[in-house]
Every structure is written in C-alpha cells, then in structure tokens.
CSV table of C-alpha atoms in Angstrom, one decimal:
chain,number,residue,atom,x,y,z
A,24,ILE,CA,0.0,0.0,0.0
A,25,LEU,CA,1.4,3.3,-1.1
A,26,ASN,CA,1.5,5.8,1.8
A,27,VAL,CA,2.3,9.5,1.7
A,28,GLU,CA,2.9,11.2,5.1
A,29,GLN,CA,2.9,14.9,5.7
A,30,SER,CA,4.0,16.8,8.9
A,31,PRO,CA,3.1,18.8,10.7
A,32,GLN,CA,-0.7,18.3,10.4
A,33,SER,CA,-1.2,22.1,11.1
A,34,LEU,CA,1.0,25.0,11.7
A,35,HIS,CA,0.3,28.5,13.2
A,36,VAL,CA,2.9,31.2,12.4
A,37,GLN,CA,3.1,35.0,12.6
A,38,GLU,CA,3.3,37.2,9.5
A,39,GLY,CA,6.9,37.4,8.4
A,40,ASP,CA,8.0,34.0,9.8
A,41,SER,CA,9.6,31.5,7.5
A,42,THR,CA,8.4,28.0,7.7
A,43,ASN,CA,8.8,24.5,6.2
A,44,PHE,CA,6.8,21.3,6.0
A,45,THR,CA,7.8,17.7,5.2
A,46,CYS,CA,6.4,15.1,2.9
A,47,SER,CA,7.6,11.5,3.0
A,48,PHE,CA,6.8,9.0,0.3
A,49,PRO,CA,7.9,5.5,-0.9
A,50,SER,CA,11.4,5.6,-2.3
A,51,SER,CA,10.8,2.8,-4.8
A,52,ASN,CA,9.2,3.1,-8.2
A,53,PHE,CA,9.3,6.9,-8.0
A,54,TYR,CA,8.0,8.9,-10.9
A,55,ALA,CA,7.1,12.4,-9.6
A,56,LEU,CA,6.3,14.4,-6.5
A,57,HIS,CA,3.8,17.2,-6.6
A,58,TRP,CA,3.0,20.0,-4.3
A,59,TYR,CA,-0.4,21.7,-4.3
A,60,ARG,CA,-1.9,24.6,-2.5
A,61,TRP,CA,-5.5,24.2,-1.4
A,62,GLU,CA,-7.7,27.0,-0.1
A,63,THR,CA,-11.0,26.3,1.6
A,64,ALA,CA,-13.9,25.9,-0.9
A,65,LYS,CA,-11.5,26.1,-3.9
A,66,SER,CA,-9.8,23.5,-6.0
A,67,PRO,CA,-6.2,22.4,-5.3
A,68,GLU,CA,-3.8,24.5,-7.3
A,69,ALA,CA,-0.5,23.0,-8.6
A,70,LEU,CA,2.6,24.6,-7.2
A,71,PHE,CA,5.5,22.3,-8.2
A,72,VAL,CA,6.1,19.0,-9.9
A,73,MET,CA,9.5,17.4,-9.3
A,74,THR,CA,10.9,14.3,-11.0
A,75,LEU,CA,14.7,14.2,-10.4
A,76,ASN,CA,16.6,13.5,-7.2
A,77,GLY,CA,18.0,16.8,-5.9
A,78,ASP,CA,15.4,18.9,-7.8
A,79,GLU,CA,14.8,22.3,-6.3
A,80,LYS,CA,11.9,24.5,-7.5
A,81,LYS,CA,11.0,28.0,-6.6
A,82,LYS,CA,8.0,30.2,-7.1
A,83,GLY,CA,8.2,33.6,-5.4
A,84,ARG,CA,8.6,33.1,-1.7
A,85,ILE,CA,7.8,29.3,-1.9
A,86,SER,CA,10.4,26.7,-2.8
A,87,ALA,CA,10.7,22.9,-2.6
A,88,THR,CA,13.4,20.3,-2.6
A,89,LEU,CA,13.3,16.6,-3.4
A,90,ASN,CA,15.3,13.5,-2.2
A,91,THR,CA,14.0,10.5,-4.0
A,92,LYS,CA,16.6,8.1,-2.5
A,93,GLU,CA,15.4,8.6,1.1
A,94,GLY,CA,11.8,9.5,0.1
A,95,TYR,CA,11.2,13.0,1.3
A,96,SER,CA,10.5,16.5,0.1
A,97,TYR,CA,10.5,19.8,1.9
A,98,LEU,CA,8.3,22.9,1.1
A,99,TYR,CA,9.6,26.2,2.4
A,100,ILE,CA,7.8,29.5,2.7
A,101,LYS,CA,9.9,32.6,3.3
A,102,GLY,CA,8.4,35.5,5.0
A,103,SER,CA,4.9,34.1,5.4
A,104,GLN,CA,1.9,36.3,4.6
A,105,PRO,CA,-1.7,35.9,5.7
A,106,GLU,CA,-2.6,35.1,2.1
A,107,ASP,CA,-0.4,32.0,2.3
A,108,SER,CA,-2.9,30.5,4.7
A,109,ALA,CA,-4.1,27.3,3.1
A,110,THR,CA,-3.6,23.5,3.1
A,111,TYR,CA,-0.4,22.4,1.3
A,112,LEU,CA,-0.8,18.9,-0.2
A,113,CYS,CA,2.0,16.7,-1.5
A,114,ALA,CA,1.3,13.9,-3.9
A,115,PHE,CA,3.3,10.9,-5.1
A,116,LYS,CA,3.1,9.3,-8.5
A,117,ASP,CA,4.7,6.0,-9.1
A,118,THR,CA,6.1,4.5,-12.3
A,119,GLY,CA,2.7,2.9,-13.0
A,120,GLY,CA,1.7,6.5,-14.0
A,121,PHE,CA,-2.1,6.4,-13.5
A,122,LYS,CA,-2.5,7.1,-9.8
A,123,THR,CA,-1.5,10.0,-7.7
A,124,ILE,CA,-1.5,9.3,-4.0
A,125,PHE,CA,-2.1,12.4,-1.8
A,126,GLY,CA,-0.9,13.1,1.7
A,127,ALA,CA,-3.4,14.4,4.3
A,128,GLY,CA,-1.9,17.9,4.0
A,129,THR,CA,-0.4,20.5,6.2
A,130,ARG,CA,-2.8,23.3,7.3
A,131,LEU,CA,-1.0,26.6,7.5
A,132,PHE,CA,-2.4,29.5,9.4
A,133,VAL,CA,-0.6,32.9,9.1
A,134,LYS,CA,-1.6,35.5,11.6
A,135,ALA,CA,-1.2,39.2,10.7
B,22,SER,CA,-7.1,25.7,-22.8
B,23,GLN,CA,-8.5,22.9,-20.7
B,24,THR,CA,-11.5,23.4,-18.4
B,25,ILE,CA,-13.1,21.0,-15.9
B,26,HIS,CA,-16.7,21.3,-14.7
B,27,GLN,CA,-18.4,19.7,-11.8
B,28,TRP,CA,-22.0,19.9,-10.7
B,29,PRO,CA,-23.8,20.4,-8.5
B,30,ALA,CA,-21.6,22.7,-6.3
B,31,THR,CA,-23.5,21.7,-3.1
B,32,LEU,CA,-25.9,18.9,-2.4
B,33,VAL,CA,-27.9,17.9,0.7
B,34,GLN,CA,-29.4,14.4,0.5
B,35,PRO,CA,-31.2,12.1,3.0
B,36,VAL,CA,-29.6,8.8,3.9
B,37,GLY,CA,-30.7,6.1,1.5
B,38,SER,CA,-31.3,8.4,-1.4
B,39,PRO,CA,-29.4,8.0,-4.7
B,40,LEU,CA,-26.5,10.2,-5.9
B,41,SER,CA,-25.2,11.3,-9.2
B,42,LEU,CA,-22.3,13.8,-9.5
B,43,GLU,CA,-21.1,14.8,-13.0
B,44,CYS,CA,-17.8,15.9,-14.2
B,45,THR,CA,-16.9,17.0,-17.7
B,46,VAL,CA,-13.6,18.1,-19.3
B,47,GLU,CA,-13.1,20.5,-22.2
B,48,GLY,CA,-10.1,21.1,-24.3
B,49,THR,CA,-8.4,17.8,-24.2
B,50,SER,CA,-9.1,14.3,-25.5
B,51,ASN,CA,-8.7,10.9,-23.9
B,52,PRO,CA,-7.7,12.3,-20.5
B,53,ASN,CA,-7.1,10.2,-17.4
B,54,LEU,CA,-10.0,11.1,-15.0
B,55,TYR,CA,-10.2,10.8,-11.3
B,56,TRP,CA,-12.7,11.1,-8.4
B,57,TYR,CA,-11.4,12.1,-5.0
B,58,ARG,CA,-13.1,12.6,-1.7
B,59,GLN,CA,-12.1,14.7,1.3
B,60,ALA,CA,-14.0,13.6,4.4
B,61,ALA,CA,-14.1,16.1,7.3
B,62,GLY,CA,-10.6,16.7,8.8
B,63,ARG,CA,-8.9,14.3,6.4
B,64,GLY,CA,-6.8,14.4,3.2
B,65,LEU,CA,-7.8,13.5,-0.4
B,66,GLN,CA,-8.8,9.9,-0.9
B,67,LEU,CA,-8.7,8.5,-4.4
B,68,LEU,CA,-12.0,6.8,-5.1
B,69,PHE,CA,-11.9,5.9,-8.8
B,70,TYR,CA,-9.8,6.5,-11.9
B,71,SER,CA,-10.4,6.0,-15.6
B,72,VAL,CA,-7.9,5.7,-18.4
B,73,GLY,CA,-10.6,5.5,-21.2
B,74,ILE,CA,-14.3,5.1,-22.0
B,75,GLY,CA,-15.9,2.4,-20.0
B,76,GLN,CA,-12.6,1.7,-18.1
B,77,ILE,CA,-13.0,2.2,-14.3
B,78,SER,CA,-10.6,1.3,-11.5
B,79,SER,CA,-11.9,1.3,-8.0
B,80,GLU,CA,-9.5,2.1,-5.2
B,81,VAL,CA,-11.7,1.8,-2.1
B,82,PRO,CA,-14.6,-0.7,-1.5
B,83,GLN,CA,-17.7,1.3,-0.8
B,84,ASN,CA,-21.3,1.9,-1.9
B,85,LEU,CA,-20.2,4.3,-4.6
B,86,SER,CA,-19.6,3.6,-8.3
B,87,ALA,CA,-18.3,5.5,-11.3
B,88,SER,CA,-18.9,5.4,-15.0
B,89,ARG,CA,-17.4,7.0,-18.0
B,90,PRO,CA,-20.0,7.0,-20.8
B,91,GLN,CA,-18.1,9.4,-23.0
B,92,ASP,CA,-14.5,10.4,-23.4
B,93,ARG,CA,-14.7,13.6,-21.4
B,94,GLN,CA,-17.5,12.7,-19.0
B,95,PHE,CA,-17.1,11.0,-15.6
B,96,ILE,CA,-20.0,10.3,-13.3
B,97,LEU,CA,-20.0,9.3,-9.6
B,98,SER,CA,-23.1,7.5,-8.4
B,99,SER,CA,-24.6,5.7,-5.5
B,100,LYS,CA,-27.9,3.8,-5.2
B,101,LYS,CA,-28.2,4.5,-1.4
B,102,LEU,CA,-26.2,7.1,0.4
B,103,LEU,CA,-24.8,6.6,3.8
B,104,LEU,CA,-24.0,9.2,6.4
B,105,SER,CA,-20.3,8.5,5.9
B,106,ASP,CA,-20.6,9.5,2.3
B,107,SER,CA,-20.6,13.2,3.4
B,108,GLY,CA,-17.6,15.1,2.2
B,109,PHE,CA,-16.1,17.2,-0.5
B,110,TYR,CA,-15.8,15.4,-3.9
B,111,LEU,CA,-13.3,16.5,-6.4
B,112,CYS,CA,-13.0,15.4,-10.1
B,113,ALA,CA,-9.6,15.8,-11.7
B,114,TRP,CA,-8.0,15.1,-15.1
B,115,SER,CA,-4.3,14.3,-15.5
B,116,GLY,CA,-2.0,16.2,-17.9
B,117,ARG,CA,1.5,14.9,-18.6
B,118,GLU,CA,2.8,15.8,-15.2
B,119,THR,CA,0.1,17.5,-13.2
B,120,GLN,CA,-3.5,16.9,-12.1
B,121,TYR,CA,-6.1,19.6,-12.6
B,122,PHE,CA,-9.0,19.7,-10.3
B,123,GLY,CA,-12.6,20.8,-10.8
B,124,PRO,CA,-14.4,23.2,-8.4
B,125,GLY,CA,-15.7,20.3,-6.3
B,126,THR,CA,-19.1,19.2,-4.9
B,127,ARG,CA,-19.9,19.5,-1.2
B,128,LEU,CA,-22.2,16.7,-0.2
B,129,LEU,CA,-24.0,16.5,3.1
B,130,VAL,CA,-25.9,13.4,3.9
B,131,LEU,CA,-28.5,13.8,6.7
C-alpha cells in the first residue's frame, strides 16, 4: 500500500515568519512528486512537480526540494503572509503512471 | 485551454437516497480522469480513476460507483447514500505531469 505522510498536520505562524513542511513517500518506483496549494472551498492548485533526485523548484517566496533516495520533500515558505494560509498537499506518482497518492496535507495559518 | 466542470456545487441528501455527480472536461481528448473525496478533517482519498471510455478502476470498496459513458464525462453514483458519504468530492484530469481539479461538490448526507 502506497503511503504519503505529511508533517506537521497544522502550523500557526506569525506574518513574516519563515516555515517549512515535510512530505515523505515511498522511495521505490518513484515517478514524480507534486505540491499543491488548497484554499478552503476552492480546487487544489498545482505549485510544483519534481521528478529528479536533488530537484529544487522556486515560485516567489515558496520553494521545494526533493530527495528520492530517502523518500522526502520539503516545502519552504519565506516571510509568510496571511494570504499564504491554506492547506499544502503533497502527492506521489509511481512509475505505473495512472494514480497519484495524496498526503493528508499541512494546514498553515498565518496571523497578521 | 482545458477546463473541468463539476455539478452540482452543493448537495444535501437524505440517507438512503441515490446520488449522481457529474464531471466534464473540455479542451483535451482521452484524459485520465479521477474522483477524490475529502472527508471532514482528512486528506484527499482517491476513489476511482479511468484511463478511457468504459474503463474504471476502484480504489476503495464502498457503496459508490463510477462510470465514463463518454471520453470527457465522468460520473460518480450511489444507489443508497450513507452518512459516511458526506464530504467534498473533487474530479480531476491528468496532464503529462500535473493533475487539474474541478471546483468540487460539497455533499452533506443527513
């Protein structure tokens, strides 16, 4: 059974704080690792897709790293803003290619 | 560009009633299609996926079923809803690397 774990489950930070979350996934049959941003009552929005060990992606204040050999990815947010408040989902795709397995998400609350 | 539609947006149904949620995709052909559910306080659970017309794979045994009568249409159904079917249902299609989600249907079973 493929399992994707995310930690912490939730996180409360002050505006301006930098923060990071962890996603762990199976290290075998790896194809891709996705990060999504999910606001309440909206659809998840794709942030990054990473396929190679050592990949680093960046979009504005948000960045992500990937270690496929040990099966983890980190998402970093620099200088958190209230509008960053959302659930951040990671998702693992194996070499079978059809299924994407999602973690339970990290719920981020940024207080002004 | 590709667009994914879901309806209805919100649904309140009594226990034991039937269910039909519809998802359609525009702007792409032969997409892989998915139904996910988020139960209260939990992550996204993959329910069904389809790689082509009439081809459905079920991930979780339950009282739900899915059908794909046309290339870009994916339907989630139930003959008799349970309280535990309440949740937020998302349809998605898969591009080369990323999944794109519909707006979702919030289902409340009373």
